[in-house]
Amino acid sequence: MVATSDYDEFHKLAKRCLLTNTLGSNAQRRHRHHRETMIENISSKLHDTLKKDPIRPINFREVFESELFGLAMKQALGKDVESIYVEEIGTLSRKEMHKVLVMDMMEGAIDVDWRDFFPYLRWIPNKSFELNIQRKHFRRMALMNALIKDQMKRIDAGEEVNCYLDYLLSEAKTLTMDQLAMLLWETIIETADTTLVTTEWAMYQLAKDTIRQVKEENFSQIRYLDAVFHETLRKHSPAPLVPLRYVHEDTQIGGYHIPAGSEIAVNIYGCNIDKNYWENPEEWNPERFLDEKYDPLDLQKTMAFGAEKRACAGSLQAMLLACGAIGRLVQEFEWQLKDGEEEKVDTVGLTSQKLHPLLAVLKPRN
């Protein structure tokens, strides 16, 4: 809702709540222990897997995705949830919850309604498309309502629950139940998806290019880790297109007349591979961001996080999670792609997620 709503009073309220409790700099300092626990869990799982079978390629996405989802649930609801009973659906496991809240929504966002290409045929029903979207939305709302009610029972019982839900209930009392559910869902999906995409691509590029792989002597050079992060965002923008923006009144952009009622999509991918701005844009080259013209503290080096008032509220969290994970994983393991993995660069979904999960052969350092 923060990402797609009009820039009005509700948008300002929703973004203020999100930044104050979850994604702002002060909130991120409070949530630091959650991030550190997540990275520690990932490291432990990788070490345990290698002890059982040192030469077997590891599915990085499987491990990272699970821990990210757990972090998202802790921030939104105060605890990780292994399973829950939903009256309209039945009992859902953690993996099934991830599918309903994340995977189904990402798939639904790119489902194509053929009528969009033939507006003059909008009067023709497209029942299969409509029913599919309605089913996904129904399951999402049913699950979110069940999660909210479960956590409200803890709050009513006097249990201290320091989370986004608790904050919204106390500070934004004018919200409807549907608005509450959507705001909570938004922070879950934003934490669980785009950071996964960025980190997986970064580890793929580092494992592929051993010459540029972060070496031990680089660990103290935070700028290089920052460069890896931003170069991955540039070449593999998690969201290739900015969410659609609705034009409320006739306007001019770049010499073009944009009539009211139009929807605008900014091509972030195109911006980040434009040869007028980037040298050899098809190459993954973190060193380009070591140039003194780039401020290490600037999160807007590329268009990956948008800009100005509509810049992504989660940019700081994405940087902290991705850089923390990349630094720790490269510090503890030597990475090498599984044979044949080099050519698997296809993407799928609303975000530019790798079509094939990253499979890498790891070797513990020391």
mmCIF file of C-alpha atoms in Angstrom:
data_model
loop_
_atom_site.group_PDB
_atom_site.id
_atom_site.type_symbol
_atom_site.label_atom_id
_atom_site.label_comp_id
_atom_site.label_asym_id
_atom_site.label_seq_id
_atom_site.Cartn_x
_atom_site.Cartn_y
_atom_site.Cartn_z
ATOM 1 C CA MET A 1 0.000 0.000 0.000
ATOM 2 C CA VAL A 2 2.915 2.370 0.661
ATOM 3 C CA ALA A 3 4.526 1.394 -2.636
ATOM 4 C CA THR A 4 1.428 1.717 -4.808
ATOM 5 C CA SER A 5 -0.979 4.150 -3.129
ATOM 6 C CA ASP A 6 -1.466 7.728 -4.319
ATOM 7 C CA TYR A 7 0.627 10.387 -2.611
ATOM 8 C CA ASP A 8 -2.107 11.517 -0.223
ATOM 9 C CA GLU A 9 -2.693 11.707 3.529
ATOM 10 C CA PHE A 10 -3.191 7.953 3.852
ATOM 11 C CA HIS A 11 0.093 7.318 2.022
ATOM 12 C CA LYS A 12 1.899 9.692 4.387
ATOM 13 C CA LEU A 13 0.361 7.967 7.442
ATOM 14 C CA ALA A 14 1.212 4.483 6.177
ATOM 15 C CA LYS A 15 4.789 5.391 5.260
ATOM 16 C CA ARG A 16 5.354 7.182 8.570
ATOM 17 C CA CYS A 17 4.182 4.095 10.479
ATOM 18 C CA LEU A 18 6.341 1.792 8.365
ATOM 19 C CA LEU A 19 9.485 3.891 8.800
ATOM 20 C CA THR A 20 8.940 4.587 12.503
ATOM 21 C CA ASN A 21 8.457 0.975 13.573
ATOM 22 C CA THR A 22 10.081 -1.220 10.939
ATOM 23 C CA LEU A 23 12.180 0.260 8.141
ATOM 24 C CA GLY A 24 13.573 3.579 9.398
ATOM 25 C CA SER A 25 17.119 3.949 10.762
ATOM 26 C CA ASN A 26 16.073 3.888 14.444
ATOM 27 C CA ALA A 27 13.803 0.890 13.837
ATOM 28 C CA GLN A 28 16.599 -0.948 12.048
ATOM 29 C CA ARG A 29 18.862 -0.435 15.051
ATOM 30 C CA ARG A 30 16.173 -2.017 17.248
ATOM 31 C CA HIS A 31 15.818 -4.954 14.849
ATOM 32 C CA ARG A 32 19.559 -5.573 14.589
ATOM 33 C CA HIS A 33 19.392 -8.671 16.785
ATOM 34 C CA HIS A 34 16.821 -10.201 14.414
ATOM 35 C CA ARG A 35 19.167 -9.681 11.443
ATOM 36 C CA GLU A 36 22.147 -11.092 13.315
ATOM 37 C CA THR A 37 20.135 -14.143 14.378
ATOM 38 C CA MET A 38 19.018 -14.695 10.780
ATOM 39 C CA ILE A 39 22.574 -14.565 9.414
ATOM 40 C CA GLU A 40 23.818 -16.822 12.222
ATOM 41 C CA ASN A 41 21.094 -19.365 11.391
ATOM 42 C CA ILE A 42 22.044 -19.329 7.699
ATOM 43 C CA SER A 43 25.705 -19.870 8.537
ATOM 44 C CA SER A 44 24.887 -22.746 10.905
ATOM 45 C CA LYS A 45 22.645 -24.452 8.331
ATOM 46 C CA LEU A 46 25.341 -24.225 5.651
ATOM 47 C CA HIS A 47 27.995 -25.624 8.007
ATOM 48 C CA ASP A 48 25.684 -28.482 9.044
ATOM 49 C CA THR A 49 24.924 -29.336 5.410
ATOM 50 C CA LEU A 50 28.625 -29.380 4.500
ATOM 51 C CA LYS A 51 29.418 -31.711 7.393
ATOM 52 C CA LYS A 52 26.950 -34.243 5.997
ATOM 53 C CA ASP A 53 28.059 -33.959 2.356
ATOM 54 C CA PRO A 54 31.013 -31.610 1.658
ATOM 55 C CA ILE A 55 30.890 -31.907 -2.147
ATOM 56 C CA ARG A 56 27.157 -31.668 -2.750
ATOM 57 C CA PRO A 57 26.025 -28.346 -4.314
ATOM 58 C CA ILE A 58 23.902 -26.283 -1.932
ATOM 59 C CA ASN A 59 20.629 -24.633 -2.910
ATOM 60 C CA PHE A 60 21.329 -21.164 -1.529
ATOM 61 C CA ARG A 61 17.831 -19.824 -2.171
ATOM 62 C CA GLU A 62 16.175 -22.550 -0.119
ATOM 63 C CA VAL A 63 18.174 -21.642 2.987
ATOM 64 C CA PHE A 64 18.097 -17.859 2.609
ATOM 65 C CA GLU A 65 14.418 -17.683 1.646
ATOM 66 C CA SER A 66 13.309 -19.554 4.764
ATOM 67 C CA GLU A 67 15.308 -17.355 7.128
ATOM 68 C CA LEU A 68 14.206 -14.128 5.435
ATOM 69 C CA PHE A 69 10.563 -15.114 5.780
ATOM 70 C CA GLY A 70 11.128 -15.813 9.472
ATOM 71 C CA LEU A 71 12.658 -12.355 9.908
ATOM 72 C CA ALA A 72 9.696 -10.765 8.118
ATOM 73 C CA MET A 73 7.236 -12.528 10.426
ATOM 74 C CA LYS A 74 9.141 -11.459 13.557
ATOM 75 C CA GLN A 75 9.162 -7.816 12.508
ATOM 76 C CA ALA A 76 5.504 -7.787 11.515
ATOM 77 C CA LEU A 77 3.951 -10.076 14.127
ATOM 78 C CA GLY A 78 6.488 -10.411 16.929
ATOM 79 C CA LYS A 79 7.388 -14.056 16.317
ATOM 80 C CA ASP A 80 8.084 -16.616 13.622
ATOM 81 C CA VAL A 81 5.036 -18.785 12.954
ATOM 82 C CA GLU A 82 5.541 -22.464 12.098
ATOM 83 C CA SER A 83 1.887 -23.224 11.336
ATOM 84 C CA ILE A 84 -1.552 -21.708 11.795
ATOM 85 C CA TYR A 85 -5.177 -22.732 11.472
ATOM 86 C CA VAL A 86 -7.155 -20.545 9.050
ATOM 87 C CA GLU A 87 -10.909 -21.065 9.290
ATOM 88 C CA GLU A 88 -11.556 -20.568 5.560
ATOM 89 C CA ILE A 89 -8.585 -22.661 4.374
ATOM 90 C CA GLY A 90 -7.456 -25.085 7.064
ATOM 91 C CA THR A 91 -4.084 -25.562 8.728
ATOM 92 C CA LEU A 92 -1.164 -24.063 6.809
ATOM 93 C CA SER A 93 2.490 -24.930 7.312
ATOM 94 C CA ARG A 94 5.219 -22.286 7.228
ATOM 95 C CA LYS A 95 6.045 -23.184 3.627
ATOM 96 C CA GLU A 96 2.377 -22.901 2.637
ATOM 97 C CA MET A 97 2.143 -19.510 4.345
ATOM 98 C CA HIS A 98 5.121 -18.325 2.306
ATOM 99 C CA LYS A 99 3.385 -19.451 -0.869
ATOM 100 C CA VAL A 100 0.135 -17.651 -0.010
ATOM 101 C CA LEU A 101 1.732 -14.401 1.176
ATOM 102 C CA VAL A 102 4.699 -14.144 -1.187
ATOM 103 C CA MET A 103 4.834 -16.507 -4.157
ATOM 104 C CA ASP A 104 1.148 -16.357 -5.126
ATOM 105 C CA MET A 105 1.176 -12.571 -4.923
ATOM 106 C CA MET A 106 4.267 -12.223 -7.109
ATOM 107 C CA GLU A 107 2.755 -14.575 -9.665
ATOM 108 C CA GLY A 108 -0.577 -12.752 -9.597
ATOM 109 C CA ALA A 109 1.125 -9.410 -10.219
ATOM 110 C CA ILE A 110 2.393 -10.577 -13.618
ATOM 111 C CA ASP A 111 -0.673 -12.560 -14.686
ATOM 112 C CA VAL A 112 -1.769 -11.107 -18.019
ATOM 113 C CA ASP A 113 -5.333 -10.102 -18.823
ATOM 114 C CA TRP A 114 -5.487 -10.216 -22.615
ATOM 115 C CA ARG A 115 -8.128 -7.456 -22.529
ATOM 116 C CA ASP A 116 -5.419 -4.943 -21.552
ATOM 117 C CA PHE A 117 -4.076 -5.247 -25.101
ATOM 118 C CA PHE A 118 -7.518 -4.799 -26.660
ATOM 119 C CA PRO A 119 -9.331 -2.144 -24.576
ATOM 120 C CA TYR A 120 -12.272 -2.071 -26.955
ATOM 121 C CA LEU A 121 -12.981 -5.692 -25.954
ATOM 122 C CA ARG A 122 -13.096 -5.021 -22.200
ATOM 123 C CA TRP A 123 -16.760 -5.941 -22.174
ATOM 124 C CA ILE A 124 -15.888 -9.601 -22.838
ATOM 125 C CA PRO A 125 -15.591 -11.579 -19.548
ATOM 126 C CA ASN A 126 -12.249 -13.171 -18.635
ATOM 127 C CA LYS A 127 -13.496 -15.396 -15.829
ATOM 128 C CA SER A 128 -10.423 -17.602 -15.468
ATOM 129 C CA PHE A 129 -8.181 -14.569 -14.929
ATOM 130 C CA GLU A 130 -10.594 -12.869 -12.532
ATOM 131 C CA LEU A 131 -11.243 -16.007 -10.472
ATOM 132 C CA ASN A 132 -7.513 -16.709 -10.173
ATOM 133 C CA ILE A 133 -6.793 -13.207 -8.844
ATOM 134 C CA GLN A 134 -9.820 -13.296 -6.522
ATOM 135 C CA ARG A 135 -8.744 -16.671 -5.120
ATOM 136 C CA LYS A 136 -5.209 -15.431 -4.406
ATOM 137 C CA HIS A 137 -6.549 -12.290 -2.730
ATOM 138 C CA PHE A 138 -9.078 -14.264 -0.652
ATOM 139 C CA ARG A 139 -6.410 -16.685 0.632
ATOM 140 C CA ARG A 140 -4.034 -13.829 1.450
ATOM 141 C CA MET A 141 -6.640 -11.880 3.427
ATOM 142 C CA ALA A 142 -7.896 -14.992 5.241
ATOM 143 C CA LEU A 143 -4.351 -15.877 6.321
ATOM 144 C CA MET A 144 -3.441 -12.321 7.343
ATOM 145 C CA ASN A 145 -6.630 -12.007 9.424
ATOM 146 C CA ALA A 146 -5.862 -15.305 11.159
ATOM 147 C CA LEU A 147 -2.295 -14.193 11.918
ATOM 148 C CA ILE A 148 -3.518 -10.849 13.257
ATOM 149 C CA LYS A 149 -6.152 -12.455 15.509
ATOM 150 C CA ASP A 150 -3.592 -14.928 16.841
ATOM 151 C CA GLN A 151 -1.187 -12.143 17.784
ATOM 152 C CA MET A 152 -3.964 -9.960 19.235
ATOM 153 C CA LYS A 153 -4.744 -12.789 21.664
ATOM 154 C CA ARG A 154 -1.148 -12.581 22.906
ATOM 155 C CA ILE A 155 -1.434 -8.814 23.293
ATOM 156 C CA ASP A 156 -4.797 -9.067 25.112
ATOM 157 C CA ALA A 157 -3.281 -11.652 27.456
ATOM 158 C CA GLY A 158 -0.754 -9.037 28.562
ATOM 159 C CA GLU A 159 2.193 -10.514 26.697
ATOM 160 C CA GLU A 160 4.654 -7.839 25.591
ATOM 161 C CA VAL A 161 4.748 -7.960 21.790
ATOM 162 C CA ASN A 162 7.128 -5.421 20.259
ATOM 163 C CA CYS A 163 6.226 -5.592 16.577
ATOM 164 C CA TYR A 164 4.642 -3.678 13.704
ATOM 165 C CA LEU A 165 1.154 -5.005 14.493
ATOM 166 C CA ASP A 166 1.369 -3.801 18.096
ATOM 167 C CA TYR A 167 2.485 -0.374 16.878
ATOM 168 C CA LEU A 168 -0.337 -0.064 14.337
ATOM 169 C CA LEU A 169 -2.960 -1.076 16.899
ATOM 170 C CA SER A 170 -1.778 1.599 19.332
ATOM 171 C CA GLU A 171 -0.768 4.440 16.984
ATOM 172 C CA ALA A 172 -3.062 4.122 13.958
ATOM 173 C CA LYS A 173 -6.440 3.335 15.472
ATOM 174 C CA THR A 174 -8.392 4.683 12.492
ATOM 175 C CA LEU A 175 -7.263 1.810 10.252
ATOM 176 C CA THR A 176 -9.854 -0.697 9.080
ATOM 177 C CA MET A 177 -9.169 -4.423 9.446
ATOM 178 C CA ASP A 178 -8.439 -4.686 5.718
ATOM 179 C CA GLN A 179 -6.003 -1.763 5.843
ATOM 180 C CA LEU A 180 -4.296 -3.285 8.870
ATOM 181 C CA ALA A 181 -3.933 -6.629 7.085
ATOM 182 C CA MET A 182 -2.549 -5.039 3.922
ATOM 183 C CA LEU A 183 -0.017 -2.881 5.761
ATOM 184 C CA LEU A 184 1.284 -5.912 7.654
ATOM 185 C CA TRP A 185 1.363 -8.012 4.495
ATOM 186 C CA GLU A 186 3.330 -5.313 2.677
ATOM 187 C CA THR A 187 6.184 -5.353 5.172
ATOM 188 C CA ILE A 188 6.291 -9.175 5.005
ATOM 189 C CA ILE A 189 6.521 -9.393 1.216
ATOM 190 C CA GLU A 190 8.991 -6.500 0.923
ATOM 191 C CA THR A 191 11.327 -8.158 3.404
ATOM 192 C CA ALA A 192 10.911 -11.676 2.050
ATOM 193 C CA ASP A 193 11.314 -11.131 -1.703
ATOM 194 C CA THR A 194 13.487 -8.349 -3.123
ATOM 195 C CA THR A 195 16.373 -8.806 -0.656
ATOM 196 C CA LEU A 196 16.460 -12.487 -1.594
ATOM 197 C CA VAL A 197 16.698 -11.569 -5.286
ATOM 198 C CA THR A 198 19.582 -9.126 -4.744
ATOM 199 C CA THR A 199 21.573 -11.383 -2.425
ATOM 200 C CA GLU A 200 21.194 -14.467 -4.627
ATOM 201 C CA TRP A 201 22.408 -12.574 -7.698
ATOM 202 C CA ALA A 202 25.341 -11.112 -5.737
ATOM 203 C CA MET A 203 26.436 -14.564 -4.542
ATOM 204 C CA TYR A 204 26.017 -15.907 -8.085
ATOM 205 C CA GLN A 205 28.281 -13.207 -9.514
ATOM 206 C CA LEU A 206 30.874 -13.617 -6.752
ATOM 207 C CA ALA A 207 30.942 -17.402 -7.130
ATOM 208 C CA LYS A 208 31.172 -17.038 -10.910
ATOM 209 C CA ASP A 209 34.016 -14.503 -10.886
ATOM 210 C CA THR A 210 36.659 -15.784 -8.474
ATOM 211 C CA ILE A 211 39.003 -12.945 -9.439
ATOM 212 C CA ARG A 212 36.535 -10.383 -8.097
ATOM 213 C CA GLN A 213 35.396 -12.506 -5.173
ATOM 214 C CA VAL A 214 35.676 -10.654 -1.884
ATOM 215 C CA LYS A 215 38.972 -11.770 -0.335
ATOM 216 C CA GLU A 216 39.916 -11.683 3.339
ATOM 217 C CA GLU A 217 41.964 -8.531 2.794
ATOM 218 C CA ASN A 218 38.753 -6.840 1.564
ATOM 219 C CA PHE A 219 36.761 -7.507 4.724
ATOM 220 C CA SER A 220 37.912 -4.272 6.348
ATOM 221 C CA GLN A 221 37.111 -2.350 3.161
ATOM 222 C CA ILE A 222 33.402 -1.790 3.600
ATOM 223 C CA ARG A 223 33.347 0.262 0.410
ATOM 224 C CA TYR A 224 34.001 -2.853 -1.679
ATOM 225 C CA LEU A 225 31.086 -4.695 -0.094
ATOM 226 C CA ASP A 226 28.947 -1.618 -0.747
ATOM 227 C CA ALA A 227 30.151 -1.645 -4.376
ATOM 228 C CA VAL A 228 29.173 -5.305 -4.780
ATOM 229 C CA PHE A 229 25.708 -4.490 -3.437
ATOM 230 C CA HIS A 230 25.084 -1.524 -5.742
ATOM 231 C CA GLU A 231 26.537 -3.169 -8.834
ATOM 232 C CA THR A 232 24.214 -6.122 -8.263
ATOM 233 C CA LEU A 233 21.279 -3.722 -7.947
ATOM 234 C CA ARG A 234 22.340 -2.054 -11.190
ATOM 235 C CA LYS A 235 22.760 -5.190 -13.278
ATOM 236 C CA HIS A 236 20.022 -7.269 -11.634
ATOM 237 C CA SER A 237 17.474 -4.685 -10.449
ATOM 238 C CA PRO A 238 15.067 -6.619 -8.159
ATOM 239 C CA ALA A 239 12.161 -4.666 -9.647
ATOM 240 C CA PRO A 240 12.856 -4.016 -13.365
ATOM 241 C CA LEU A 241 9.868 -1.646 -13.471
ATOM 242 C CA VAL A 242 8.649 0.886 -10.917
ATOM 243 C CA PRO A 243 5.091 0.065 -9.740
ATOM 244 C CA LEU A 244 2.563 1.774 -11.994
ATOM 245 C CA ARG A 245 1.892 5.443 -11.255
ATOM 246 C CA TYR A 246 -1.538 6.886 -12.033
ATOM 247 C CA VAL A 247 -1.691 10.310 -13.714
ATOM 248 C CA HIS A 248 -4.437 12.445 -12.128
ATOM 249 C CA GLU A 249 -4.127 15.440 -14.432
ATOM 250 C CA ASP A 250 -2.688 16.268 -17.852
ATOM 251 C CA THR A 251 1.070 16.791 -17.607
ATOM 252 C CA GLN A 252 4.294 17.008 -19.607
ATOM 253 C CA ILE A 253 7.227 14.628 -19.041
ATOM 254 C CA GLY A 254 10.354 14.825 -21.167
ATOM 255 C CA GLY A 255 8.517 16.686 -23.887
ATOM 256 C CA TYR A 256 5.691 14.138 -24.050
ATOM 257 C CA HIS A 257 2.063 14.953 -23.293
ATOM 258 C CA ILE A 258 0.682 12.532 -20.692
ATOM 259 C CA PRO A 259 -3.128 12.712 -20.441
ATOM 260 C CA ALA A 260 -4.969 12.275 -17.154
ATOM 261 C CA GLY A 261 -5.983 8.676 -16.530
ATOM 262 C CA SER A 262 -2.753 7.232 -17.932
ATOM 263 C CA GLU A 263 -0.578 4.781 -16.019
ATOM 264 C CA ILE A 264 3.194 5.246 -16.123
ATOM 265 C CA ALA A 265 5.839 2.576 -15.584
ATOM 266 C CA VAL A 266 9.488 3.656 -15.259
ATOM 267 C CA ASN A 267 11.913 1.186 -16.843
ATOM 268 C CA ILE A 268 14.558 0.838 -14.110
ATOM 269 C CA TYR A 269 16.311 -1.935 -16.017
ATOM 270 C CA GLY A 270 16.661 0.359 -19.028
ATOM 271 C CA CYS A 271 18.030 3.193 -16.868
ATOM 272 C CA ASN A 272 20.660 0.912 -15.353
ATOM 273 C CA ILE A 273 22.015 -0.415 -18.671
ATOM 274 C CA ASP A 274 21.964 2.882 -20.573
ATOM 275 C CA LYS A 275 25.359 3.276 -22.292
ATOM 276 C CA ASN A 276 25.034 7.050 -22.034
ATOM 277 C CA TYR A 277 25.439 6.751 -18.258
ATOM 278 C CA TRP A 278 27.285 3.480 -17.669
ATOM 279 C CA GLU A 279 30.539 2.220 -19.169
ATOM 280 C CA ASN A 280 30.206 -1.372 -20.421
ATOM 281 C CA PRO A 281 26.811 -1.750 -18.703
ATOM 282 C CA GLU A 282 26.506 -5.435 -19.663
ATOM 283 C CA GLU A 283 29.479 -6.273 -17.415
ATOM 284 C CA TRP A 284 29.179 -6.897 -13.675
ATOM 285 C CA ASN A 285 31.941 -4.647 -12.368
ATOM 286 C CA PRO A 286 31.738 -3.563 -8.698
ATOM 287 C CA GLU A 287 34.883 -1.461 -9.098
ATOM 288 C CA ARG A 288 32.869 1.181 -10.964
ATOM 289 C CA PHE A 289 31.317 2.193 -7.628
ATOM 290 C CA LEU A 290 34.711 2.666 -5.961
ATOM 291 C CA ASP A 291 35.094 5.899 -7.934
ATOM 292 C CA GLU A 292 35.258 8.919 -5.624
ATOM 293 C CA LYS A 293 32.269 10.487 -7.390
ATOM 294 C CA TYR A 294 30.021 8.002 -5.552
ATOM 295 C CA ASP A 295 29.178 8.675 -1.909
ATOM 296 C CA PRO A 296 29.398 5.393 0.090
ATOM 297 C CA LEU A 297 26.369 6.474 2.155
ATOM 298 C CA ASP A 298 24.200 7.217 -0.883
ATOM 299 C CA LEU A 299 21.580 4.485 -1.429
ATOM 300 C CA GLN A 300 20.400 6.119 -4.669
ATOM 301 C CA LYS A 301 23.451 5.342 -6.837
ATOM 302 C CA THR A 302 21.137 3.503 -9.202
ATOM 303 C CA MET A 303 17.400 3.726 -9.871
ATOM 304 C CA ALA A 304 16.823 0.425 -8.042
ATOM 305 C CA PHE A 305 15.179 2.141 -5.049
ATOM 306 C CA GLY A 306 13.312 4.798 -7.021
ATOM 307 C CA ALA A 307 13.824 8.440 -6.060
ATOM 308 C CA GLU A 308 12.634 11.449 -4.090
ATOM 309 C CA LYS A 309 9.332 11.185 -2.172
ATOM 310 C CA ARG A 310 8.467 7.810 -3.715
ATOM 311 C CA ALA A 311 11.847 6.211 -2.984
ATOM 312 C CA CYS A 312 11.614 2.696 -1.544
ATOM 313 C CA ALA A 313 11.063 2.803 2.217
ATOM 314 C CA GLY A 314 12.959 -0.469 2.625
ATOM 315 C CA SER A 315 16.249 0.597 1.000
ATOM 316 C CA LEU A 316 18.170 0.752 4.299
ATOM 317 C CA GLN A 317 16.945 -2.661 5.431
ATOM 318 C CA ALA A 318 17.765 -4.180 2.036
ATOM 319 C CA MET A 319 21.325 -2.859 2.261
ATOM 320 C CA LEU A 320 21.831 -4.049 5.847
ATOM 321 C CA LEU A 321 20.440 -7.520 5.160
ATOM 322 C CA ALA A 322 22.169 -8.108 1.838
ATOM 323 C CA CYS A 323 25.567 -6.687 2.823
ATOM 324 C CA GLY A 324 25.477 -8.418 6.199
ATOM 325 C CA ALA A 325 24.711 -11.768 4.598
ATOM 326 C CA ILE A 326 27.172 -11.387 1.703
ATOM 327 C CA GLY A 327 30.014 -10.294 3.991
ATOM 328 C CA ARG A 328 29.452 -13.129 6.473
ATOM 329 C CA LEU A 329 28.996 -15.834 3.822
ATOM 330 C CA VAL A 330 32.112 -14.847 1.890
ATOM 331 C CA GLN A 331 34.079 -14.538 5.119
ATOM 332 C CA GLU A 332 33.188 -18.079 6.187
ATOM 333 C CA PHE A 333 33.060 -19.949 2.863
ATOM 334 C CA GLU A 334 34.798 -20.154 -0.488
ATOM 335 C CA TRP A 335 32.152 -20.134 -3.225
ATOM 336 C CA GLN A 336 32.206 -21.870 -6.585
ATOM 337 C CA LEU A 337 29.332 -22.392 -8.996
ATOM 338 C CA LYS A 338 28.176 -25.894 -9.749
ATOM 339 C CA ASP A 339 29.288 -27.018 -13.234
ATOM 340 C CA GLY A 340 26.921 -25.607 -15.842
ATOM 341 C CA GLU A 341 25.511 -22.958 -13.498
ATOM 342 C CA GLU A 342 27.371 -20.117 -15.272
ATOM 343 C CA GLU A 343 24.859 -19.899 -18.103
ATOM 344 C CA LYS A 344 21.700 -19.973 -15.969
ATOM 345 C CA VAL A 345 20.889 -16.278 -15.951
ATOM 346 C CA ASP A 346 17.208 -16.358 -16.958
ATOM 347 C CA THR A 347 14.771 -14.536 -14.710
ATOM 348 C CA VAL A 348 11.132 -15.035 -13.783
ATOM 349 C CA GLY A 349 8.410 -13.149 -11.921
ATOM 350 C CA LEU A 350 7.598 -9.538 -11.087
ATOM 351 C CA THR A 351 11.062 -9.189 -9.582
ATOM 352 C CA SER A 352 14.140 -10.331 -11.494
ATOM 353 C CA GLN A 353 14.529 -13.547 -9.522
ATOM 354 C CA LYS A 354 16.777 -16.209 -11.042
ATOM 355 C CA LEU A 355 14.666 -18.754 -12.877
ATOM 356 C CA HIS A 356 16.979 -21.483 -11.572
ATOM 357 C CA PRO A 357 17.977 -21.323 -7.870
ATOM 358 C CA LEU A 358 21.669 -20.723 -7.235
ATOM 359 C CA LEU A 359 23.521 -24.027 -6.775
ATOM 360 C CA ALA A 360 27.024 -23.548 -5.388
ATOM 361 C CA VAL A 361 29.809 -25.725 -4.026
ATOM 362 C CA LEU A 362 31.026 -24.314 -0.705
ATOM 363 C CA LYS A 363 34.238 -24.873 1.196
ATOM 364 C CA PRO A 364 34.642 -23.557 4.755
ATOM 365 C CA ARG A 365 37.597 -21.202 5.194
ATOM 366 C CA ASN A 366 40.158 -22.425 7.730
#
